[in-house]
mmCIF file with all atom_site columns, C-alpha atoms in Angstrom:
data_model
loop_
_atom_site.group_PDB
_atom_site.id
_atom_site.type_symbol
_atom_site.label_atom_id
_atom_site.label_alt_id
_atom_site.label_comp_id
_atom_site.label_asym_id
_atom_site.label_entity_id
_atom_site.label_seq_id
_atom_site.pdbx_PDB_ins_code
_atom_site.Cartn_x
_atom_site.Cartn_y
_atom_site.Cartn_z
_atom_site.occupancy
_atom_site.B_iso_or_equiv
_atom_site.pdbx_formal_charge
_atom_site.auth_seq_id
_atom_site.auth_comp_id
_atom_site.auth_asym_id
_atom_site.auth_atom_id
_atom_site.pdbx_PDB_model_num
ATOM 1   C CA . UNK M 1 1   ? -6.001  7.038   21.439  1.00 0.00 ? 1   UNK M CA 1
ATOM 2   C CA . UNK M 1 2   ? -5.945  5.570   18.005  1.00 0.00 ? 2   UNK M CA 1
ATOM 3   C CA . UNK M 1 3   ? -3.546  7.334   15.158  1.00 0.00 ? 3   UNK M CA 1
ATOM 4   C CA . UNK M 1 4   ? -4.894  9.226   12.820  1.00 0.00 ? 4   UNK M CA 1
ATOM 5   C CA . UNK M 1 5   ? -3.456  7.446   10.193  1.00 0.00 ? 5   UNK M CA 1
ATOM 6   C CA . UNK M 1 6   ? -1.972  3.848   9.442   1.00 0.00 ? 6   UNK M CA 1
ATOM 7   C CA . UNK M 1 7   ? 0.431   3.049   7.492   1.00 0.00 ? 7   UNK M CA 1
ATOM 8   C CA . UNK M 1 8   ? 0.393   -0.955  6.464   1.00 0.00 ? 8   UNK M CA 1
ATOM 9   C CA . UNK M 1 9   ? 2.771   -3.251  4.927   1.00 0.00 ? 9   UNK M CA 1
ATOM 10  C CA . UNK M 1 10  ? 0.864   -5.875  3.158   1.00 0.00 ? 10  UNK M CA 1
ATOM 11  C CA . UNK M 1 11  ? 2.480   -9.070  1.381   1.00 0.00 ? 11  UNK M CA 1
ATOM 12  C CA . UNK M 1 12  ? 4.154   -12.440 1.794   1.00 0.00 ? 12  UNK M CA 1
ATOM 13  C CA . UNK M 1 13  ? 7.614   -12.290 2.261   1.00 0.00 ? 13  UNK M CA 1
ATOM 14  C CA . UNK M 1 14  ? 8.420   -15.622 0.878   1.00 0.00 ? 14  UNK M CA 1
ATOM 15  C CA . UNK M 1 15  ? 6.807   -14.964 -2.341  1.00 0.00 ? 15  UNK M CA 1
ATOM 16  C CA . UNK M 1 16  ? 9.433   -12.690 -4.124  1.00 0.00 ? 16  UNK M CA 1
ATOM 17  C CA . UNK M 1 17  ? 8.160   -9.217  -5.100  1.00 0.00 ? 17  UNK M CA 1
ATOM 18  C CA . UNK M 1 18  ? 4.872   -9.724  -2.975  1.00 0.00 ? 18  UNK M CA 1
ATOM 19  C CA . UNK M 1 19  ? 7.323   -8.752  -0.075  1.00 0.00 ? 19  UNK M CA 1
ATOM 20  C CA . UNK M 1 20  ? 7.468   -4.890  -1.169  1.00 0.00 ? 20  UNK M CA 1
ATOM 21  C CA . UNK M 1 21  ? 4.914   -4.062  1.680   1.00 0.00 ? 21  UNK M CA 1
ATOM 22  C CA . UNK M 1 22  ? 6.985   -5.571  4.248   1.00 0.00 ? 22  UNK M CA 1
ATOM 23  C CA . UNK M 1 23  ? 10.108  -4.583  3.093   1.00 0.00 ? 23  UNK M CA 1
ATOM 24  C CA . UNK M 1 24  ? 9.061   -0.514  2.804   1.00 0.00 ? 24  UNK M CA 1
ATOM 25  C CA . UNK M 1 25  ? 7.939   -0.562  6.093   1.00 0.00 ? 25  UNK M CA 1
ATOM 26  C CA . UNK M 1 26  ? 11.403  -2.353  7.445   1.00 0.00 ? 26  UNK M CA 1
ATOM 27  C CA . UNK M 1 27  ? 13.191  0.263   5.819   1.00 0.00 ? 27  UNK M CA 1
ATOM 28  C CA . UNK M 1 28  ? 11.091  2.884   7.521   1.00 0.00 ? 28  UNK M CA 1
ATOM 29  C CA . UNK M 1 29  ? 13.121  1.796   10.780  1.00 0.00 ? 29  UNK M CA 1
ATOM 30  C CA . UNK M 1 30  ? 15.820  3.815   9.468   1.00 0.00 ? 30  UNK M CA 1
ATOM 31  C CA . UNK M 1 31  ? 13.966  6.849   8.252   1.00 0.00 ? 31  UNK M CA 1
ATOM 32  C CA . UNK M 1 32  ? 10.437  6.846   10.703  1.00 0.00 ? 32  UNK M CA 1
ATOM 33  C CA . UNK M 1 33  ? 7.365   9.055   10.139  1.00 0.00 ? 33  UNK M CA 1
ATOM 34  C CA . UNK M 1 34  ? 6.054   11.377  12.541  1.00 0.00 ? 34  UNK M CA 1
ATOM 35  C CA . UNK M 1 35  ? 4.772   9.559   15.913  1.00 0.00 ? 35  UNK M CA 1
ATOM 36  C CA . UNK M 1 36  ? 1.294   10.323  15.298  1.00 0.00 ? 36  UNK M CA 1
ATOM 37  C CA . UNK M 1 37  ? 1.149   7.645   12.778  1.00 0.00 ? 37  UNK M CA 1
ATOM 38  C CA . UNK M 1 38  ? 0.796   4.016   13.483  1.00 0.00 ? 38  UNK M CA 1
ATOM 39  C CA . UNK M 1 39  ? 3.277   1.786   10.968  1.00 0.00 ? 39  UNK M CA 1
ATOM 40  C CA . UNK M 1 40  ? 2.745   -1.845  10.900  1.00 0.00 ? 40  UNK M CA 1
ATOM 41  C CA . UNK M 1 41  ? 3.922   -4.705  8.811   1.00 0.00 ? 41  UNK M CA 1
ATOM 42  C CA . UNK M 1 42  ? 0.812   -6.877  8.665   1.00 0.00 ? 42  UNK M CA 1
ATOM 43  C CA . UNK M 1 43  ? 1.979   -9.663  6.519   1.00 0.00 ? 43  UNK M CA 1
ATOM 44  C CA . UNK M 1 44  ? -0.674  -11.928 5.523   1.00 0.00 ? 44  UNK M CA 1
ATOM 45  C CA . UNK M 1 45  ? -2.592  -11.223 8.372   1.00 0.00 ? 45  UNK M CA 1
ATOM 46  C CA . UNK M 1 46  ? -5.789  -9.713  6.687   1.00 0.00 ? 46  UNK M CA 1
ATOM 47  C CA . UNK M 1 47  ? -8.117  -10.157 9.650   1.00 0.00 ? 47  UNK M CA 1
ATOM 48  C CA . UNK M 1 48  ? -5.750  -8.079  11.945  1.00 0.00 ? 48  UNK M CA 1
ATOM 49  C CA . UNK M 1 49  ? -5.678  -5.239  9.410   1.00 0.00 ? 49  UNK M CA 1
ATOM 50  C CA . UNK M 1 50  ? -9.344  -5.355  8.599   1.00 0.00 ? 50  UNK M CA 1
ATOM 51  C CA . UNK M 1 51  ? -9.807  -5.045  12.354  1.00 0.00 ? 51  UNK M CA 1
ATOM 52  C CA . UNK M 1 52  ? -7.572  -2.183  12.816  1.00 0.00 ? 52  UNK M CA 1
ATOM 53  C CA . UNK M 1 53  ? -8.907  -0.403  9.940   1.00 0.00 ? 53  UNK M CA 1
ATOM 54  C CA . UNK M 1 54  ? -12.005 -0.604  12.094  1.00 0.00 ? 54  UNK M CA 1
ATOM 55  C CA . UNK M 1 55  ? -10.191 0.704   14.991  1.00 0.00 ? 55  UNK M CA 1
ATOM 56  C CA . UNK M 1 56  ? -10.719 4.710   14.225  1.00 0.00 ? 56  UNK M CA 1
ATOM 57  C CA . UNK M 1 57  ? -8.006  5.833   11.909  1.00 0.00 ? 57  UNK M CA 1
ATOM 58  C CA . UNK M 1 58  ? -8.827  8.567   9.130   1.00 0.00 ? 58  UNK M CA 1
ATOM 59  C CA . UNK M 1 59  ? -6.914  7.333   6.581   1.00 0.00 ? 59  UNK M CA 1
ATOM 60  C CA . UNK M 1 60  ? -4.615  4.230   5.883   1.00 0.00 ? 60  UNK M CA 1
ATOM 61  C CA . UNK M 1 61  ? -2.373  3.687   3.272   1.00 0.00 ? 61  UNK M CA 1
ATOM 62  C CA . UNK M 1 62  ? -1.498  0.431   2.093   1.00 0.00 ? 62  UNK M CA 1
ATOM 63  C CA . UNK M 1 63  ? 1.866   -0.564  0.843   1.00 0.00 ? 63  UNK M CA 1
ATOM 64  C CA . UNK M 1 64  ? 1.853   -3.539  -1.526  1.00 0.00 ? 64  UNK M CA 1
ATOM 65  C CA . UNK M 1 65  ? 2.867   -5.030  -4.954  1.00 0.00 ? 65  UNK M CA 1
ATOM 66  C CA . UNK M 1 66  ? 0.065   -5.040  -7.326  1.00 0.00 ? 66  UNK M CA 1
ATOM 67  C CA . UNK M 1 67  ? -0.130  -5.774  -11.040 1.00 0.00 ? 67  UNK M CA 1
ATOM 68  C CA . UNK M 1 68  ? -1.305  -2.727  -12.862 1.00 0.00 ? 68  UNK M CA 1
ATOM 69  C CA . UNK M 1 69  ? 0.366   -3.357  -16.430 1.00 0.00 ? 69  UNK M CA 1
ATOM 70  C CA . UNK M 1 70  ? 3.604   -0.806  -15.550 1.00 0.00 ? 70  UNK M CA 1
ATOM 71  C CA . UNK M 1 71  ? 7.094   -1.473  -16.084 1.00 0.00 ? 71  UNK M CA 1
ATOM 72  C CA . UNK M 1 72  ? 8.637   -3.676  -12.689 1.00 0.00 ? 72  UNK M CA 1
ATOM 73  C CA . UNK M 1 73  ? 9.206   -1.345  -9.931  1.00 0.00 ? 73  UNK M CA 1
ATOM 74  C CA . UNK M 1 74  ? 6.958   1.291   -11.221 1.00 0.00 ? 74  UNK M CA 1
ATOM 75  C CA . UNK M 1 75  ? 5.173   3.205   -8.132  1.00 0.00 ? 75  UNK M CA 1
ATOM 76  C CA . UNK M 1 76  ? 1.620   4.230   -7.897  1.00 0.00 ? 76  UNK M CA 1
ATOM 77  C CA . UNK M 1 77  ? -0.947  5.573   -5.452  1.00 0.00 ? 77  UNK M CA 1
ATOM 78  C CA . UNK M 1 78  ? -4.215  4.417   -5.769  1.00 0.00 ? 78  UNK M CA 1
ATOM 79  C CA . UNK M 1 79  ? -7.829  5.504   -4.294  1.00 0.00 ? 79  UNK M CA 1
ATOM 80  C CA . UNK M 1 80  ? -8.858  2.206   -3.169  1.00 0.00 ? 80  UNK M CA 1
ATOM 81  C CA . UNK M 1 81  ? -12.602 1.933   -4.220  1.00 0.00 ? 81  UNK M CA 1
ATOM 82  C CA . UNK M 1 82  ? -14.891 1.389   -1.196  1.00 0.00 ? 82  UNK M CA 1
ATOM 83  C CA . UNK M 1 83  ? -16.507 -2.383  -1.223  1.00 0.00 ? 83  UNK M CA 1
ATOM 84  C CA . UNK M 1 84  ? -19.712 -2.794  -3.375  1.00 0.00 ? 84  UNK M CA 1
ATOM 85  C CA . UNK M 1 85  ? -20.783 -6.071  -2.339  1.00 0.00 ? 85  UNK M CA 1
ATOM 86  C CA . UNK M 1 86  ? -19.469 -7.999  -5.331  1.00 0.00 ? 86  UNK M CA 1
ATOM 87  C CA . UNK M 1 87  ? -16.213 -9.220  -3.416  1.00 0.00 ? 87  UNK M CA 1
ATOM 88  C CA . UNK M 1 88  ? -16.549 -11.872 -1.203  1.00 0.00 ? 88  UNK M CA 1
ATOM 89  C CA . UNK M 1 89  ? -14.610 -11.062 2.496   1.00 0.00 ? 89  UNK M CA 1
ATOM 90  C CA . UNK M 1 90  ? -11.955 -13.269 3.448   1.00 0.00 ? 90  UNK M CA 1
ATOM 91  C CA . UNK M 1 91  ? -10.748 -13.957 7.062   1.00 0.00 ? 91  UNK M CA 1
ATOM 92  C CA . UNK M 1 92  ? -7.487  -15.147 5.543   1.00 0.00 ? 92  UNK M CA 1
ATOM 93  C CA . UNK M 1 93  ? -4.806  -14.021 3.165   1.00 0.00 ? 93  UNK M CA 1
ATOM 94  C CA . UNK M 1 94  ? -4.101  -10.355 2.187   1.00 0.00 ? 94  UNK M CA 1
ATOM 95  C CA . UNK M 1 95  ? -5.724  -9.524  -0.820  1.00 0.00 ? 95  UNK M CA 1
ATOM 96  C CA . UNK M 1 96  ? -6.573  -5.775  -0.185  1.00 0.00 ? 96  UNK M CA 1
ATOM 97  C CA . UNK M 1 97  ? -10.081 -5.829  -2.019  1.00 0.00 ? 97  UNK M CA 1
ATOM 98  C CA . UNK M 1 98  ? -11.228 -8.686  0.352   1.00 0.00 ? 98  UNK M CA 1
ATOM 99  C CA . UNK M 1 99  ? -9.584  -7.146  3.230   1.00 0.00 ? 99  UNK M CA 1
ATOM 100 C CA . UNK M 1 100 ? -11.785 -4.124  2.686   1.00 0.00 ? 100 UNK M CA 1
ATOM 101 C CA . UNK M 1 101 ? -14.873 -6.174  2.151   1.00 0.00 ? 101 UNK M CA 1
ATOM 102 C CA . UNK M 1 102 ? -14.152 -8.240  5.447   1.00 0.00 ? 102 UNK M CA 1
ATOM 103 C CA . UNK M 1 103 ? -13.653 -5.046  7.535   1.00 0.00 ? 103 UNK M CA 1
ATOM 104 C CA . UNK M 1 104 ? -16.947 -3.584  6.017   1.00 0.00 ? 104 UNK M CA 1
ATOM 105 C CA . UNK M 1 105 ? -18.627 -7.066  7.182   1.00 0.00 ? 105 UNK M CA 1
ATOM 106 C CA . UNK M 1 106 ? -17.071 -7.109  10.271  1.00 0.00 ? 106 UNK M CA 1
ATOM 107 C CA . UNK M 1 107 ? -17.829 -3.277  11.408  1.00 0.00 ? 107 UNK M CA 1
ATOM 108 C CA . UNK M 1 108 ? -20.804 -0.805  11.439  1.00 0.00 ? 108 UNK M CA 1
ATOM 109 C CA . UNK M 1 109 ? -18.710 2.411   10.940  1.00 0.00 ? 109 UNK M CA 1
ATOM 110 C CA . UNK M 1 110 ? -17.577 3.613   7.402   1.00 0.00 ? 110 UNK M CA 1
ATOM 111 C CA . UNK M 1 111 ? -14.092 2.552   6.861   1.00 0.00 ? 111 UNK M CA 1
ATOM 112 C CA . UNK M 1 112 ? -11.506 5.290   6.891   1.00 0.00 ? 112 UNK M CA 1
ATOM 113 C CA . UNK M 1 113 ? -10.435 6.487   3.760   1.00 0.00 ? 113 UNK M CA 1
ATOM 114 C CA . UNK M 1 114 ? -7.920  3.786   1.896   1.00 0.00 ? 114 UNK M CA 1
ATOM 115 C CA . UNK M 1 115 ? -4.536  4.503   -0.365  1.00 0.00 ? 115 UNK M CA 1
ATOM 116 C CA . UNK M 1 116 ? -2.579  1.943   -1.862  1.00 0.00 ? 116 UNK M CA 1
ATOM 117 C CA . UNK M 1 117 ? 1.099   3.052   -2.561  1.00 0.00 ? 117 UNK M CA 1
ATOM 118 C CA . UNK M 1 118 ? 1.662   0.272   -5.060  1.00 0.00 ? 118 UNK M CA 1
ATOM 119 C CA . UNK M 1 119 ? 4.559   -1.378  -6.769  1.00 0.00 ? 119 UNK M CA 1
ATOM 120 C CA . UNK M 1 120 ? 4.349   -2.945  -10.033 1.00 0.00 ? 120 UNK M CA 1
ATOM 121 C CA . UNK M 1 121 ? 6.083   -6.493  -9.488  1.00 0.00 ? 121 UNK M CA 1
ATOM 122 C CA . UNK M 1 122 ? 8.314   -8.209  -12.033 1.00 0.00 ? 122 UNK M CA 1
ATOM 123 C CA . UNK M 1 123 ? 8.338   -11.905 -10.043 1.00 0.00 ? 123 UNK M CA 1
ATOM 124 C CA . UNK M 1 124 ? 5.005   -13.324 -8.143  1.00 0.00 ? 124 UNK M CA 1
ATOM 125 C CA . UNK M 1 125 ? 5.158   -17.015 -8.063  1.00 0.00 ? 125 UNK M CA 1
ATOM 126 C CA . UNK M 1 126 ? 2.434   -18.557 -9.300  1.00 0.00 ? 126 UNK M CA 1
ATOM 127 C CA . UNK M 1 127 ? 0.824   -20.209 -6.329  1.00 0.00 ? 127 UNK M CA 1
ATOM 128 C CA . UNK M 1 128 ? 1.521   -19.954 -2.483  1.00 0.00 ? 128 UNK M CA 1
ATOM 129 C CA . UNK M 1 129 ? 3.517   -23.228 -2.738  1.00 0.00 ? 129 UNK M CA 1
ATOM 130 C CA . UNK M 1 130 ? 6.390   -21.489 -4.770  1.00 0.00 ? 130 UNK M CA 1
ATOM 131 C CA . UNK M 1 131 ? 8.317   -20.448 -1.896  1.00 0.00 ? 131 UNK M CA 1
ATOM 132 C CA . UNK M 1 132 ? 10.813  -17.618 -3.633  1.00 0.00 ? 132 UNK M CA 1
ATOM 133 C CA . UNK M 1 133 ? 12.081  -15.178 -0.821  1.00 0.00 ? 133 UNK M CA 1
ATOM 134 C CA . UNK M 1 134 ? 13.741  -11.999 -1.964  1.00 0.00 ? 134 UNK M CA 1
ATOM 135 C CA . UNK M 1 135 ? 12.439  -9.040  -3.976  1.00 0.00 ? 135 UNK M CA 1
ATOM 136 C CA . UNK M 1 136 ? 13.651  -8.883  -7.710  1.00 0.00 ? 136 UNK M CA 1
ATOM 137 C CA . UNK M 1 137 ? 16.493  -5.754  -8.564  1.00 0.00 ? 137 UNK M CA 1
ATOM 138 C CA . UNK M 1 138 ? 13.756  -3.572  -9.941  1.00 0.00 ? 138 UNK M CA 1
ATOM 139 C CA . UNK M 1 139 ? 11.339  -3.861  -7.248  1.00 0.00 ? 139 UNK M CA 1
ATOM 140 C CA . UNK M 1 140 ? 14.109  -3.830  -4.805  1.00 0.00 ? 140 UNK M CA 1
ATOM 141 C CA . UNK M 1 141 ? 15.210  -0.068  -6.245  1.00 0.00 ? 141 UNK M CA 1
ATOM 142 C CA . UNK M 1 142 ? 11.472  0.887   -5.489  1.00 0.00 ? 142 UNK M CA 1
ATOM 143 C CA . UNK M 1 143 ? 11.848  0.440   -1.816  1.00 0.00 ? 143 UNK M CA 1
ATOM 144 C CA . UNK M 1 144 ? 13.921  3.609   -0.932  1.00 0.00 ? 144 UNK M CA 1
ATOM 145 C CA . UNK M 1 145 ? 11.654  5.882   -3.449  1.00 0.00 ? 145 UNK M CA 1
ATOM 146 C CA . UNK M 1 146 ? 8.397   4.569   -1.899  1.00 0.00 ? 146 UNK M CA 1
ATOM 147 C CA . UNK M 1 147 ? 9.830   5.695   1.377   1.00 0.00 ? 147 UNK M CA 1
ATOM 148 C CA . UNK M 1 148 ? 10.521  9.121   0.314   1.00 0.00 ? 148 UNK M CA 1
ATOM 149 C CA . UNK M 1 149 ? 6.948   8.998   -1.511  1.00 0.00 ? 149 UNK M CA 1
ATOM 150 C CA . UNK M 1 150 ? 5.404   8.369   2.198   1.00 0.00 ? 150 UNK M CA 1
ATOM 151 C CA . UNK M 1 151 ? 7.452   11.216  3.951   1.00 0.00 ? 151 UNK M CA 1
ATOM 152 C CA . UNK M 1 152 ? 6.010   13.852  1.501   1.00 0.00 ? 152 UNK M CA 1
ATOM 153 C CA . UNK M 1 153 ? 2.252   12.070  1.455   1.00 0.00 ? 153 UNK M CA 1
ATOM 154 C CA . UNK M 1 154 ? 2.244   11.534  5.241   1.00 0.00 ? 154 UNK M CA 1
ATOM 155 C CA . UNK M 1 155 ? 2.337   15.322  6.556   1.00 0.00 ? 155 UNK M CA 1
ATOM 156 C CA . UNK M 1 156 ? 0.060   16.432  3.786   1.00 0.00 ? 156 UNK M CA 1
ATOM 157 C CA . UNK M 1 157 ? -2.638  13.488  4.760   1.00 0.00 ? 157 UNK M CA 1
ATOM 158 C CA . UNK M 1 158 ? -1.827  14.136  8.363   1.00 0.00 ? 158 UNK M CA 1
ATOM 159 C CA . UNK M 1 159 ? -3.039  17.772  7.540   1.00 0.00 ? 159 UNK M CA 1
ATOM 160 C CA . UNK M 1 160 ? -6.344  16.879  5.760   1.00 0.00 ? 160 UNK M CA 1
ATOM 161 C CA . UNK M 1 161 ? -6.965  13.105  5.778   1.00 0.00 ? 161 UNK M CA 1
ATOM 162 C CA . UNK M 1 162 ? -9.646  14.179  2.735   1.00 0.00 ? 162 UNK M CA 1
ATOM 163 C CA . UNK M 1 163 ? -6.592  15.994  0.909   1.00 0.00 ? 163 UNK M CA 1
ATOM 164 C CA . UNK M 1 164 ? -7.609  16.352  -2.857  1.00 0.00 ? 164 UNK M CA 1
ATOM 165 C CA . UNK M 1 165 ? -5.993  14.640  -5.517  1.00 0.00 ? 165 UNK M CA 1
ATOM 166 C CA . UNK M 1 166 ? -4.588  17.618  -6.904  1.00 0.00 ? 166 UNK M CA 1
ATOM 167 C CA . UNK M 1 167 ? -2.776  18.591  -3.500  1.00 0.00 ? 167 UNK M CA 1
ATOM 168 C CA . UNK M 1 168 ? -0.802  15.125  -3.613  1.00 0.00 ? 168 UNK M CA 1
ATOM 169 C CA . UNK M 1 169 ? 1.089   15.823  -6.628  1.00 0.00 ? 169 UNK M CA 1
ATOM 170 C CA . UNK M 1 170 ? 1.715   14.138  -9.822  1.00 0.00 ? 170 UNK M CA 1
ATOM 171 C CA . UNK M 1 171 ? 1.940   10.498  -10.610 1.00 0.00 ? 171 UNK M CA 1
ATOM 172 C CA . UNK M 1 172 ? 4.906   8.470   -10.970 1.00 0.00 ? 172 UNK M CA 1
ATOM 173 C CA . UNK M 1 173 ? 2.744   6.092   -13.309 1.00 0.00 ? 173 UNK M CA 1
ATOM 174 C CA . UNK M 1 174 ? 3.594   5.408   -17.074 1.00 0.00 ? 174 UNK M CA 1
ATOM 175 C CA . UNK M 1 175 ? -0.031  5.043   -17.689 1.00 0.00 ? 175 UNK M CA 1
ATOM 176 C CA . UNK M 1 176 ? -2.983  7.769   -17.625 1.00 0.00 ? 176 UNK M CA 1
ATOM 177 C CA . UNK M 1 177 ? -3.490  9.735   -14.095 1.00 0.00 ? 177 UNK M CA 1
ATOM 178 C CA . UNK M 1 178 ? -5.500  7.972   -11.184 1.00 0.00 ? 178 UNK M CA 1
ATOM 179 C CA . UNK M 1 179 ? -7.386  9.706   -8.606  1.00 0.00 ? 179 UNK M CA 1
ATOM 180 C CA . UNK M 1 180 ? -4.413  9.822   -6.464  1.00 0.00 ? 180 UNK M CA 1
ATOM 181 C CA . UNK M 1 181 ? -0.892  10.709  -6.989  1.00 0.00 ? 181 UNK M CA 1
ATOM 182 C CA . UNK M 1 182 ? 2.408   10.480  -5.439  1.00 0.00 ? 182 UNK M CA 1
ATOM 183 C CA . UNK M 1 183 ? 3.543   13.607  -4.290  1.00 0.00 ? 183 UNK M CA 1
ATOM 184 C CA . UNK M 1 184 ? 6.643   15.711  -5.930  1.00 0.00 ? 184 UNK M CA 1
ATOM 185 C CA . UNK M 1 185 ? 7.528   13.164  -8.527  1.00 0.00 ? 185 UNK M CA 1
ATOM 186 C CA . UNK M 1 186 ? 7.153   13.840  -12.076 1.00 0.00 ? 186 UNK M CA 1
ATOM 187 C CA . UNK M 1 187 ? 5.558   11.503  -14.657 1.00 0.00 ? 187 UNK M CA 1
ATOM 188 C CA . UNK M 1 188 ? 7.887   9.015   -16.374 1.00 0.00 ? 188 UNK M CA 1
ATOM 189 C CA . UNK M 1 189 ? 9.121   10.222  -19.456 1.00 0.00 ? 189 UNK M CA 1
ATOM 190 C CA . UNK M 1 190 ? 9.585   8.337   -22.694 1.00 0.00 ? 190 UNK M CA 1
ATOM 191 C CA . UNK M 1 191 ? 13.140  7.539   -22.479 1.00 0.00 ? 191 UNK M CA 1
ATOM 192 C CA . UNK M 1 192 ? 12.001  5.655   -18.837 1.00 0.00 ? 192 UNK M CA 1
ATOM 193 C CA . UNK M 1 193 ? 9.259   3.244   -20.594 1.00 0.00 ? 193 UNK M CA 1
#
């Protein structure tokens, strides 16, 4: 039987803040999510994630570092747009948009609802040849709040995989609201910016 909810850490542990997703998954070892949630560190295995998205889960939450123009360490919850055919599928690497395109290309069933719990990175190397292990201080400080956000979000998604954005609470972003928001966290104030 497939778990109704997949929580997937994505990112390269050798590329500084790109390791945010795997670090959050590792932190969940100390504060596990309910047993009906499948929690997995995919690292840079996009093909594995694409196949698991086709495995019958109702909802997937990808945990990743993503540049969104916010202060480093800022968490955002983003409702992923369904692939529209403009992004080419890619079997190697872990760009979430390309993984979703690959999953659409590989399967005939519709994809699950996909949310991305994103952290604004401070340090991302320019290329894959620049190995720089370890998170920046700002992103390291966001790991525990991300675990807390998942513990608040997961019960809502287990109860209703299509929970409306209003039920998910308020965003931790500094910018305008987005279709999905983090539960039980106030928006950033002027002092936080």
